[in-house]
Amino acid sequence: MRLERRLEQPWWLNVAVPAGSLVIALGIMAVVLVASGHDAAHTYREIVVSGFTGHGAFSATLISATPILFTGLAAAVAFRMQLFNIGAEGQLYLGAVGASWIALKLGDHGTGSKPLYVIAMCVGGGVLGALWALIPAVLRAFAHTNEIITSLMLNYVAGYVITYLIFDSASYWRDISTLQARSFPQGKPMPSHAEWSTFGSSVVLPLGFLISLVVAAAIWILYSRTRFGFEVSVIADSPRAARYAGMRTRRKILAVMAISGLIAGIGGASQIGDFTHTLDPTGLQGAAFGYTGIVVAALARYNPLTVCGVAILLGGLQNAGFTLQGVDFPSGLVGVMQGIILFSTLGGELFLRYRLRIPLRRSRTAAGPTPEAAA
């Protein structure tokens, strides 16, 4: 048996391989569930009901999907150019810092409307996230440093920064207005205008989720309908050919990483405006939105529109996992189920790019007489 690279991909293969990978994942998960003493059919039914079809389930799924949709888009933007930005986690932290600072500053003056707060928070969070992403970008562009290592290490630096702002200092972000707040560190509450709106009745749509859909559409247009996107594709396929054609690789590295950090920073602003309404270092670091976003981008094959669907799927699995967890269903088993889906889907990617060739041996009769028999 051997693998042969496909010269072209039939259109149906892009549907058949992911569907087949999901079916295989469900089969493997069923074996794991039965081996651990659980009814696979009942578990699957609970996942569907708790994550998607139950009362209020889809609204909760969209809430879970919103931050990982932002970080998934941030990772997909960079990965499309073979820039492996692993720092969306830290860029989201800094985005939350910038957005909360803007909201508190506007609140101090007591003026402004909700649209103004939303725009200002997105700008503040996006700019700070982009600046944080430019650190590994500059090191990659001018010093040829591996951006995987630098962006990953900066996640820990960003985590220490937000921890310092709330727990280890009397910073502008920390609430010290009461004795209780000084004894038990917490962030300042945001002004009421900084609380983002929701839409819908039967299905509640956070404003951040709607913004992420607009961002996904903008990325798709940028990469598929503009010269910038064409040059990014050429640089990703062949950096040497791009340099020969006069494309400015360093500028593209800086631009793509800045866009990636900008999107993650807006995700941090969404966390403040949509959900926490305060800078919460413990909650942000415990959720690991940035690392989940890498999984989302990989499963979506770096397509920004597909990232939306994958984020909702993983958000539903996470939401269902909270319901499934119990004495007889540990949280680790939920993680195993998510991991099986990931590995099965990524394994199926192999068959999109390669075909499995199994040469059939011809029988001796069909191949003709042996030299000895002919003699």
mmCIF file of N, CA, C and O in Angstrom, residues 11-94:
data_model
loop_
_atom_site.group_PDB
_atom_site.id
_atom_site.type_symbol
_atom_site.label_atom_id
_atom_site.label_comp_id
_atom_site.label_asym_id
_atom_site.label_seq_id
_atom_site.Cartn_x
_atom_site.Cartn_y
_atom_site.Cartn_z
ATOM 1 N N TRP A 11 -15.246 17.469 -6.118
ATOM 2 C CA TRP A 11 -16.039 18.309 -5.221
ATOM 3 C C TRP A 11 -16.705 17.496 -4.125
ATOM 4 O O TRP A 11 -16.842 17.956 -2.983
ATOM 5 N N TRP A 12 -17.136 16.261 -4.466
ATOM 6 C CA TRP A 12 -17.851 15.462 -3.481
ATOM 7 C C TRP A 12 -16.941 14.999 -2.356
ATOM 8 O O TRP A 12 -17.400 14.653 -1.251
ATOM 9 N N LEU A 13 -15.626 14.997 -2.588
ATOM 10 C CA LEU A 13 -14.699 14.537 -1.572
ATOM 11 C C LEU A 13 -14.686 15.474 -0.371
ATOM 12 O O LEU A 13 -14.501 15.032 0.766
ATOM 13 N N ASN A 14 -14.896 16.772 -0.616
ATOM 14 C CA ASN A 14 -14.910 17.740 0.478
ATOM 15 C C ASN A 14 -16.104 17.549 1.401
ATOM 16 O O ASN A 14 -16.111 18.081 2.523
ATOM 17 N N VAL A 15 -17.120 16.834 0.935
ATOM 18 C CA VAL A 15 -18.276 16.526 1.776
ATOM 19 C C VAL A 15 -18.158 15.124 2.362
ATOM 20 O O VAL A 15 -18.436 14.901 3.542
ATOM 21 N N ALA A 16 -17.714 14.176 1.534
ATOM 22 C CA ALA A 16 -17.679 12.778 1.962
ATOM 23 C C ALA A 16 -16.653 12.532 3.066
ATOM 24 O O ALA A 16 -16.922 11.804 4.027
ATOM 25 N N VAL A 17 -15.467 13.153 2.942
ATOM 26 C CA VAL A 17 -14.412 12.885 3.929
ATOM 27 C C VAL A 17 -14.780 13.416 5.316
ATOM 28 O O VAL A 17 -14.686 12.678 6.307
ATOM 29 N N PRO A 18 -15.210 14.692 5.461
ATOM 30 C CA PRO A 18 -15.615 15.139 6.802
ATOM 31 C C PRO A 18 -16.785 14.342 7.379
ATOM 32 O O PRO A 18 -16.808 14.027 8.569
ATOM 33 N N ALA A 19 -17.770 13.998 6.503
ATOM 34 C CA ALA A 19 -18.906 13.219 6.990
ATOM 35 C C ALA A 19 -18.464 11.836 7.441
ATOM 36 O O ALA A 19 -18.875 11.338 8.498
ATOM 37 N N GLY A 20 -17.585 11.216 6.644
ATOM 38 C CA GLY A 20 -17.071 9.908 7.037
ATOM 39 C C GLY A 20 -16.239 9.968 8.306
ATOM 40 O O GLY A 20 -16.308 9.068 9.159
ATOM 41 N N SER A 21 -15.458 11.040 8.462
ATOM 42 C CA SER A 21 -14.654 11.200 9.674
ATOM 43 C C SER A 21 -15.541 11.329 10.903
ATOM 44 O O SER A 21 -15.243 10.761 11.969
ATOM 45 N N LEU A 22 -16.658 12.059 10.765
ATOM 46 C CA LEU A 22 -17.574 12.219 11.888
ATOM 47 C C LEU A 22 -18.244 10.898 12.247
ATOM 48 O O LEU A 22 -18.399 10.573 13.428
ATOM 49 N N VAL A 23 -18.615 10.112 11.230
ATOM 50 C CA VAL A 23 -19.230 8.810 11.491
ATOM 51 C C VAL A 23 -18.239 7.894 12.212
ATOM 52 O O VAL A 23 -18.588 7.190 13.181
ATOM 53 N N ILE A 24 -16.984 7.890 11.767
ATOM 54 C CA ILE A 24 -15.962 7.081 12.431
ATOM 55 C C ILE A 24 -15.760 7.543 13.876
ATOM 56 O O ILE A 24 -15.628 6.725 14.798
ATOM 57 N N ALA A 25 -15.741 8.873 14.081
ATOM 58 C CA ALA A 25 -15.584 9.402 15.434
ATOM 59 C C ALA A 25 -16.735 8.959 16.335
ATOM 60 O O ALA A 25 -16.517 8.574 17.494
ATOM 61 N N LEU A 26 -17.950 8.994 15.808
ATOM 62 C CA LEU A 26 -19.107 8.552 16.601
ATOM 63 C C LEU A 26 -18.995 7.077 16.941
ATOM 64 O O LEU A 26 -19.363 6.648 18.049
ATOM 65 N N GLY A 27 -18.492 6.279 16.000
ATOM 66 C CA GLY A 27 -18.305 4.859 16.272
ATOM 67 C C GLY A 27 -17.270 4.610 17.361
ATOM 68 O O GLY A 27 -17.471 3.788 18.266
ATOM 69 N N ILE A 28 -16.149 5.313 17.281
ATOM 70 C CA ILE A 28 -15.106 5.153 18.305
ATOM 71 C C ILE A 28 -15.621 5.633 19.655
ATOM 72 O O ILE A 28 -15.386 5.007 20.705
ATOM 73 N N MET A 29 -16.337 6.757 19.649
ATOM 74 C CA MET A 29 -16.906 7.270 20.901
ATOM 75 C C MET A 29 -17.884 6.271 21.504
ATOM 76 O O MET A 29 -17.939 6.112 22.730
ATOM 77 N N ALA A 30 -18.661 5.596 20.655
ATOM 78 C CA ALA A 30 -19.603 4.601 21.168
ATOM 79 C C ALA A 30 -18.873 3.475 21.880
ATOM 80 O O ALA A 30 -19.299 3.005 22.944
ATOM 81 N N VAL A 31 -17.747 3.033 21.310
ATOM 82 C CA VAL A 31 -16.955 1.970 21.946
ATOM 83 C C VAL A 31 -16.432 2.443 23.298
ATOM 84 O O VAL A 31 -16.475 1.709 24.303
ATOM 85 N N VAL A 32 -15.928 3.682 23.345
ATOM 86 C CA VAL A 32 -15.403 4.227 24.604
ATOM 87 C C VAL A 32 -16.510 4.335 25.646
ATOM 88 O O VAL A 32 -16.316 3.997 26.827
ATOM 89 N N LEU A 33 -17.684 4.810 25.230
ATOM 90 C CA LEU A 33 -18.794 4.964 26.164
ATOM 91 C C LEU A 33 -19.252 3.609 26.709
ATOM 92 O O LEU A 33 -19.495 3.464 27.912
ATOM 93 N N VAL A 34 -19.382 2.622 25.843
ATOM 94 C CA VAL A 34 -19.803 1.285 26.297
ATOM 95 C C VAL A 34 -18.759 0.692 27.227
ATOM 96 O O VAL A 34 -19.085 0.086 28.263
ATOM 97 N N ALA A 35 -17.472 0.871 26.891
ATOM 98 C CA ALA A 35 -16.404 0.329 27.736
ATOM 99 C C ALA A 35 -16.379 0.985 29.113
ATOM 100 O O ALA A 35 -15.954 0.367 30.097
ATOM 101 N N SER A 36 -16.833 2.248 29.198
ATOM 102 C CA SER A 36 -16.854 2.942 30.487
ATOM 103 C C SER A 36 -18.196 2.802 31.204
ATOM 104 O O SER A 36 -18.431 3.473 32.212
ATOM 105 N N GLY A 37 -19.083 1.968 30.652
ATOM 106 C CA GLY A 37 -20.340 1.674 31.325
ATOM 107 C C GLY A 37 -21.463 2.641 31.064
ATOM 108 O O GLY A 37 -22.346 2.817 31.911
ATOM 109 N N HIS A 38 -21.474 3.279 29.887
ATOM 110 C CA HIS A 38 -22.524 4.239 29.558
ATOM 111 C C HIS A 38 -23.256 3.802 28.296
ATOM 112 O O HIS A 38 -22.689 3.134 27.439
ATOM 113 N N ASP A 39 -24.518 4.183 28.231
ATOM 114 C CA ASP A 39 -25.334 3.893 27.058
ATOM 115 C C ASP A 39 -25.017 4.927 25.979
ATOM 116 O O ASP A 39 -25.285 6.122 26.144
ATOM 117 N N ALA A 40 -24.434 4.476 24.858
ATOM 118 C CA ALA A 40 -24.003 5.402 23.811
ATOM 119 C C ALA A 40 -25.189 6.146 23.199
ATOM 120 O O ALA A 40 -25.128 7.362 22.986
ATOM 121 N N ALA A 41 -26.277 5.432 22.917
ATOM 122 C CA ALA A 41 -27.438 6.070 22.293
ATOM 123 C C ALA A 41 -28.024 7.149 23.203
ATOM 124 O O ALA A 41 -28.372 8.251 22.755
ATOM 125 N N HIS A 42 -28.122 6.828 24.495
ATOM 126 C CA HIS A 42 -28.657 7.820 25.445
ATOM 127 C C HIS A 42 -27.724 9.032 25.543
ATOM 128 O O HIS A 42 -28.193 10.178 25.616
ATOM 129 N N THR A 43 -26.415 8.805 25.533
ATOM 130 C CA THR A 43 -25.455 9.916 25.614
ATOM 131 C C THR A 43 -25.565 10.821 24.399
ATOM 132 O O THR A 43 -25.574 12.052 24.523
ATOM 133 N N TYR A 44 -25.656 10.217 23.208
ATOM 134 C CA TYR A 44 -25.783 11.025 21.995
ATOM 135 C C TYR A 44 -27.074 11.837 22.011
ATOM 136 O O TYR A 44 -27.113 12.994 21.579
ATOM 137 N N ARG A 45 -28.132 11.223 22.512
ATOM 138 C CA ARG A 45 -29.414 11.937 22.593
ATOM 139 C C ARG A 45 -29.303 13.123 23.546
ATOM 140 O O ARG A 45 -29.801 14.222 23.259
ATOM 141 N N GLU A 46 -28.606 12.937 24.659
ATOM 142 C CA GLU A 46 -28.421 14.033 25.620
ATOM 143 C C GLU A 46 -27.572 15.154 25.032
ATOM 144 O O GLU A 46 -27.811 16.333 25.304
ATOM 145 N N ILE A 47 -26.584 14.792 24.224
ATOM 146 C CA ILE A 47 -25.737 15.812 23.599
ATOM 147 C C ILE A 47 -26.565 16.682 22.663
ATOM 148 O O ILE A 47 -26.449 17.917 22.666
ATOM 149 N N VAL A 48 -27.399 16.055 21.859
ATOM 150 C CA VAL A 48 -28.222 16.801 20.904
ATOM 151 C C VAL A 48 -29.216 17.700 21.637
ATOM 152 O O VAL A 48 -29.387 18.889 21.299
ATOM 153 N N VAL A 49 -29.866 17.147 22.663
ATOM 154 C CA VAL A 49 -30.880 17.923 23.388
ATOM 155 C C VAL A 49 -30.224 19.047 24.188
ATOM 156 O O VAL A 49 -30.668 20.199 24.147
ATOM 157 N N SER A 50 -29.150 18.723 24.921
ATOM 158 C CA SER A 50 -28.515 19.714 25.798
ATOM 159 C C SER A 50 -27.755 20.770 25.018
ATOM 160 O O SER A 50 -27.609 21.905 25.492
ATOM 161 N N GLY A 51 -27.268 20.408 23.845
ATOM 162 C CA GLY A 51 -26.460 21.349 23.092
ATOM 163 C C GLY A 51 -27.203 22.117 22.022
ATOM 164 O O GLY A 51 -26.775 23.233 21.662
ATOM 165 N N PHE A 52 -28.335 21.564 21.528
ATOM 166 C CA PHE A 52 -28.924 22.195 20.349
ATOM 167 C C PHE A 52 -30.447 22.306 20.379
ATOM 168 O O PHE A 52 -30.990 23.354 20.021
ATOM 169 N N THR A 53 -31.164 21.254 20.769
ATOM 170 C CA THR A 53 -32.614 21.253 20.573
ATOM 171 C C THR A 53 -33.415 21.532 21.831
ATOM 172 O O THR A 53 -34.617 21.813 21.740
ATOM 173 N N GLY A 54 -32.812 21.431 23.008
ATOM 174 C CA GLY A 54 -33.542 21.663 24.247
ATOM 175 C C GLY A 54 -33.913 23.122 24.432
ATOM 176 O O GLY A 54 -33.440 24.016 23.715
ATOM 177 N N HIS A 55 -34.764 23.374 25.430
ATOM 178 C CA HIS A 55 -35.222 24.742 25.698
ATOM 179 C C HIS A 55 -34.032 25.595 26.150
ATOM 180 O O HIS A 55 -33.391 25.317 27.167
ATOM 181 N N GLY A 56 -33.737 26.622 25.395
ATOM 182 C CA GLY A 56 -32.629 27.519 25.723
ATOM 183 C C GLY A 56 -31.260 26.957 25.417
ATOM 184 O O GLY A 56 -30.252 27.641 25.665
ATOM 185 N N ALA A 57 -31.205 25.732 24.881
ATOM 186 C CA ALA A 57 -29.900 25.091 24.667
ATOM 187 C C ALA A 57 -29.111 25.788 23.572
ATOM 188 O O ALA A 57 -27.901 26.010 23.714
ATOM 189 N N PHE A 58 -29.776 26.134 22.478
ATOM 190 C CA PHE A 58 -29.034 26.738 21.367
ATOM 191 C C PHE A 58 -28.544 28.140 21.737
ATOM 192 O O PHE A 58 -27.476 28.565 21.293
ATOM 193 N N SER A 59 -29.287 28.848 22.553
ATOM 194 C CA SER A 59 -28.825 30.157 23.016
ATOM 195 C C SER A 59 -27.556 30.012 23.841
ATOM 196 O O SER A 59 -26.586 30.772 23.680
ATOM 197 N N ALA A 60 -27.536 29.012 24.727
ATOM 198 C CA ALA A 60 -26.336 28.759 25.524
ATOM 199 C C ALA A 60 -25.177 28.320 24.645
ATOM 200 O O ALA A 60 -24.015 28.652 24.914
ATOM 201 N N THR A 61 -25.481 27.579 23.587
ATOM 202 C CA THR A 61 -24.435 27.153 22.649
ATOM 203 C C THR A 61 -23.815 28.347 21.942
ATOM 204 O O THR A 61 -22.592 28.415 21.767
ATOM 205 N N LEU A 62 -24.636 29.303 21.531
ATOM 206 C CA LEU A 62 -24.106 30.498 20.871
ATOM 207 C C LEU A 62 -23.237 31.310 21.825
ATOM 208 O O LEU A 62 -22.229 31.906 21.415
ATOM 209 N N ILE A 63 -23.606 31.339 23.102
ATOM 210 C CA ILE A 63 -22.782 32.029 24.095
ATOM 211 C C ILE A 63 -21.425 31.348 24.219
ATOM 212 O O ILE A 63 -20.379 32.011 24.258
ATOM 213 N N SER A 64 -21.425 30.007 24.254
ATOM 214 C CA SER A 64 -20.163 29.272 24.338
ATOM 215 C C SER A 64 -19.348 29.414 23.062
ATOM 216 O O SER A 64 -18.113 29.398 23.102
ATOM 217 N N ALA A 65 -20.036 29.552 21.924
ATOM 218 C CA ALA A 65 -19.335 29.594 20.639
ATOM 219 C C ALA A 65 -18.728 30.953 20.340
ATOM 220 O O ALA A 65 -17.768 31.037 19.569
ATOM 221 N N THR A 66 -19.243 32.023 20.923
ATOM 222 C CA THR A 66 -18.805 33.377 20.555
ATOM 223 C C THR A 66 -17.308 33.602 20.754
ATOM 224 O O THR A 66 -16.611 34.009 19.812
ATOM 225 N N PRO A 67 -16.737 33.351 21.941
ATOM 226 C CA PRO A 67 -15.295 33.617 22.092
ATOM 227 C C PRO A 67 -14.421 32.710 21.244
ATOM 228 O O PRO A 67 -13.401 33.160 20.699
ATOM 229 N N ILE A 68 -14.793 31.422 21.097
ATOM 230 C CA ILE A 68 -13.947 30.532 20.298
ATOM 231 C C ILE A 68 -14.119 30.804 18.805
ATOM 232 O O ILE A 68 -13.246 30.456 18.011
ATOM 233 N N LEU A 69 -15.214 31.448 18.431
ATOM 234 C CA LEU A 69 -15.356 31.874 17.037
ATOM 235 C C LEU A 69 -14.364 32.995 16.733
ATOM 236 O O LEU A 69 -13.706 32.990 15.677
ATOM 237 N N PHE A 70 -14.211 33.939 17.645
ATOM 238 C CA PHE A 70 -13.233 35.008 17.451
ATOM 239 C C PHE A 70 -11.810 34.446 17.391
ATOM 240 O O PHE A 70 -11.034 34.786 16.488
ATOM 241 N N THR A 71 -11.445 33.604 18.338
ATOM 242 C CA THR A 71 -10.080 33.072 18.343
ATOM 243 C C THR A 71 -9.854 32.099 17.189
ATOM 244 O O THR A 71 -8.742 32.001 16.669
ATOM 245 N N GLY A 72 -10.913 31.396 16.760
ATOM 246 C CA GLY A 72 -10.781 30.529 15.592
ATOM 247 C C GLY A 72 -10.533 31.326 14.331
ATOM 248 O O GLY A 72 -9.703 30.954 13.492
ATOM 249 N N LEU A 73 -11.232 32.450 14.176
ATOM 250 C CA LEU A 73 -10.998 33.325 13.027
ATOM 251 C C LEU A 73 -9.600 33.931 13.079
ATOM 252 O O LEU A 73 -8.923 34.056 12.052
ATOM 253 N N ALA A 74 -9.146 34.291 14.281
ATOM 254 C CA ALA A 74 -7.803 34.856 14.426
ATOM 255 C C ALA A 74 -6.748 33.842 14.004
ATOM 256 O O ALA A 74 -5.786 34.184 13.295
ATOM 257 N N ALA A 75 -6.914 32.593 14.422
ATOM 258 C CA ALA A 75 -5.953 31.557 14.037
ATOM 259 C C ALA A 75 -6.026 31.275 12.541
ATOM 260 O O ALA A 75 -4.992 31.118 11.879
ATOM 261 N N ALA A 76 -7.230 31.220 11.971
ATOM 262 C CA ALA A 76 -7.383 30.914 10.547
ATOM 263 C C ALA A 76 -6.740 31.981 9.679
ATOM 264 O O ALA A 76 -6.124 31.676 8.648
ATOM 265 N N VAL A 77 -6.875 33.258 10.070
ATOM 266 C CA VAL A 77 -6.273 34.348 9.301
ATOM 267 C C VAL A 77 -4.770 34.155 9.182
ATOM 268 O O VAL A 77 -4.176 34.316 8.099
ATOM 269 N N ALA A 78 -4.125 33.831 10.288
ATOM 270 C CA ALA A 78 -2.667 33.670 10.269
ATOM 271 C C ALA A 78 -2.248 32.368 9.598
ATOM 272 O O ALA A 78 -1.287 32.334 8.816
ATOM 273 N N PHE A 79 -2.960 31.283 9.889
ATOM 274 C CA PHE A 79 -2.569 29.981 9.356
ATOM 275 C C PHE A 79 -2.666 29.937 7.836
ATOM 276 O O PHE A 79 -1.952 29.176 7.189
ATOM 277 N N ARG A 80 -3.548 30.737 7.256
ATOM 278 C CA ARG A 80 -3.683 30.759 5.791
ATOM 279 C C ARG A 80 -2.382 31.182 5.118
ATOM 280 O O ARG A 80 -2.137 30.852 3.963
ATOM 281 N N MET A 81 -1.519 31.915 5.828
ATOM 282 C CA MET A 81 -0.251 32.350 5.281
ATOM 283 C C MET A 81 0.908 31.544 5.869
ATOM 284 O O MET A 81 2.062 31.965 5.791
ATOM 285 N N GLN A 82 0.572 30.392 6.473
ATOM 286 C CA GLN A 82 1.572 29.564 7.125
ATOM 287 C C GLN A 82 2.264 30.308 8.263
ATOM 288 O O GLN A 82 3.444 30.058 8.562
ATOM 289 N N LEU A 83 1.561 31.243 8.882
ATOM 290 C CA LEU A 83 2.015 31.903 10.105
ATOM 291 C C LEU A 83 1.237 31.297 11.262
ATOM 292 O O LEU A 83 0.020 31.464 11.347
ATOM 293 N N PHE A 84 1.929 30.579 12.116
ATOM 294 C CA PHE A 84 1.240 29.821 13.156
ATOM 295 C C PHE A 84 1.171 30.658 14.428
ATOM 296 O O PHE A 84 2.011 30.557 15.317
ATOM 297 N N ASN A 85 0.138 31.497 14.452
ATOM 298 C CA ASN A 85 -0.089 32.369 15.600
ATOM 299 C C ASN A 85 -0.774 31.565 16.701
ATOM 300 O O ASN A 85 -1.978 31.324 16.649
ATOM 301 N N ILE A 86 -0.009 31.167 17.702
ATOM 302 C CA ILE A 86 -0.557 30.415 18.828
ATOM 303 C C ILE A 86 -0.924 31.377 19.958
ATOM 304 O O ILE A 86 -1.280 30.952 21.049
ATOM 305 N N GLY A 87 -0.810 32.669 19.710
ATOM 306 C CA GLY A 87 -0.976 33.665 20.755
ATOM 307 C C GLY A 87 -2.330 34.317 20.837
ATOM 308 O O GLY A 87 -2.466 35.352 21.499
ATOM 309 N N ALA A 88 -3.358 33.749 20.187
ATOM 310 C CA ALA A 88 -4.693 34.367 20.275
ATOM 311 C C ALA A 88 -5.196 34.418 21.717
ATOM 312 O O ALA A 88 -5.965 35.310 22.076
ATOM 313 N N GLU A 89 -4.740 33.471 22.542
ATOM 314 C CA GLU A 89 -5.125 33.479 23.953
ATOM 315 C C GLU A 89 -4.678 34.778 24.625
ATOM 316 O O GLU A 89 -5.470 35.485 25.251
ATOM 317 N N GLY A 90 -3.395 35.104 24.501
ATOM 318 C CA GLY A 90 -2.894 36.325 25.113
ATOM 319 C C GLY A 90 -3.442 37.572 24.460
ATOM 320 O O GLY A 90 -3.673 38.595 25.127
ATOM 321 N N GLN A 91 -3.652 37.529 23.150
ATOM 322 C CA GLN A 91 -4.214 38.691 22.462
ATOM 323 C C GLN A 91 -5.640 38.955 22.901
ATOM 324 O O GLN A 91 -6.071 40.113 22.977
ATOM 325 N N LEU A 92 -6.385 37.894 23.214
ATOM 326 C CA LEU A 92 -7.728 38.073 23.761
ATOM 327 C C LEU A 92 -7.661 38.716 25.141
ATOM 328 O O LEU A 92 -8.475 39.583 25.481
ATOM 329 N N TYR A 93 -6.672 38.288 25.976
ATOM 330 C CA TYR A 93 -6.508 38.909 27.300
ATOM 331 C C TYR A 93 -6.281 40.409 27.168
ATOM 332 O O TYR A 93 -6.916 41.212 27.855
ATOM 333 N N LEU A 94 -5.345 40.781 26.294
ATOM 334 C CA LEU A 94 -5.029 42.195 26.139
ATOM 335 C C LEU A 94 -6.201 42.958 25.532
ATOM 336 O O LEU A 94 -6.425 44.132 25.849
#
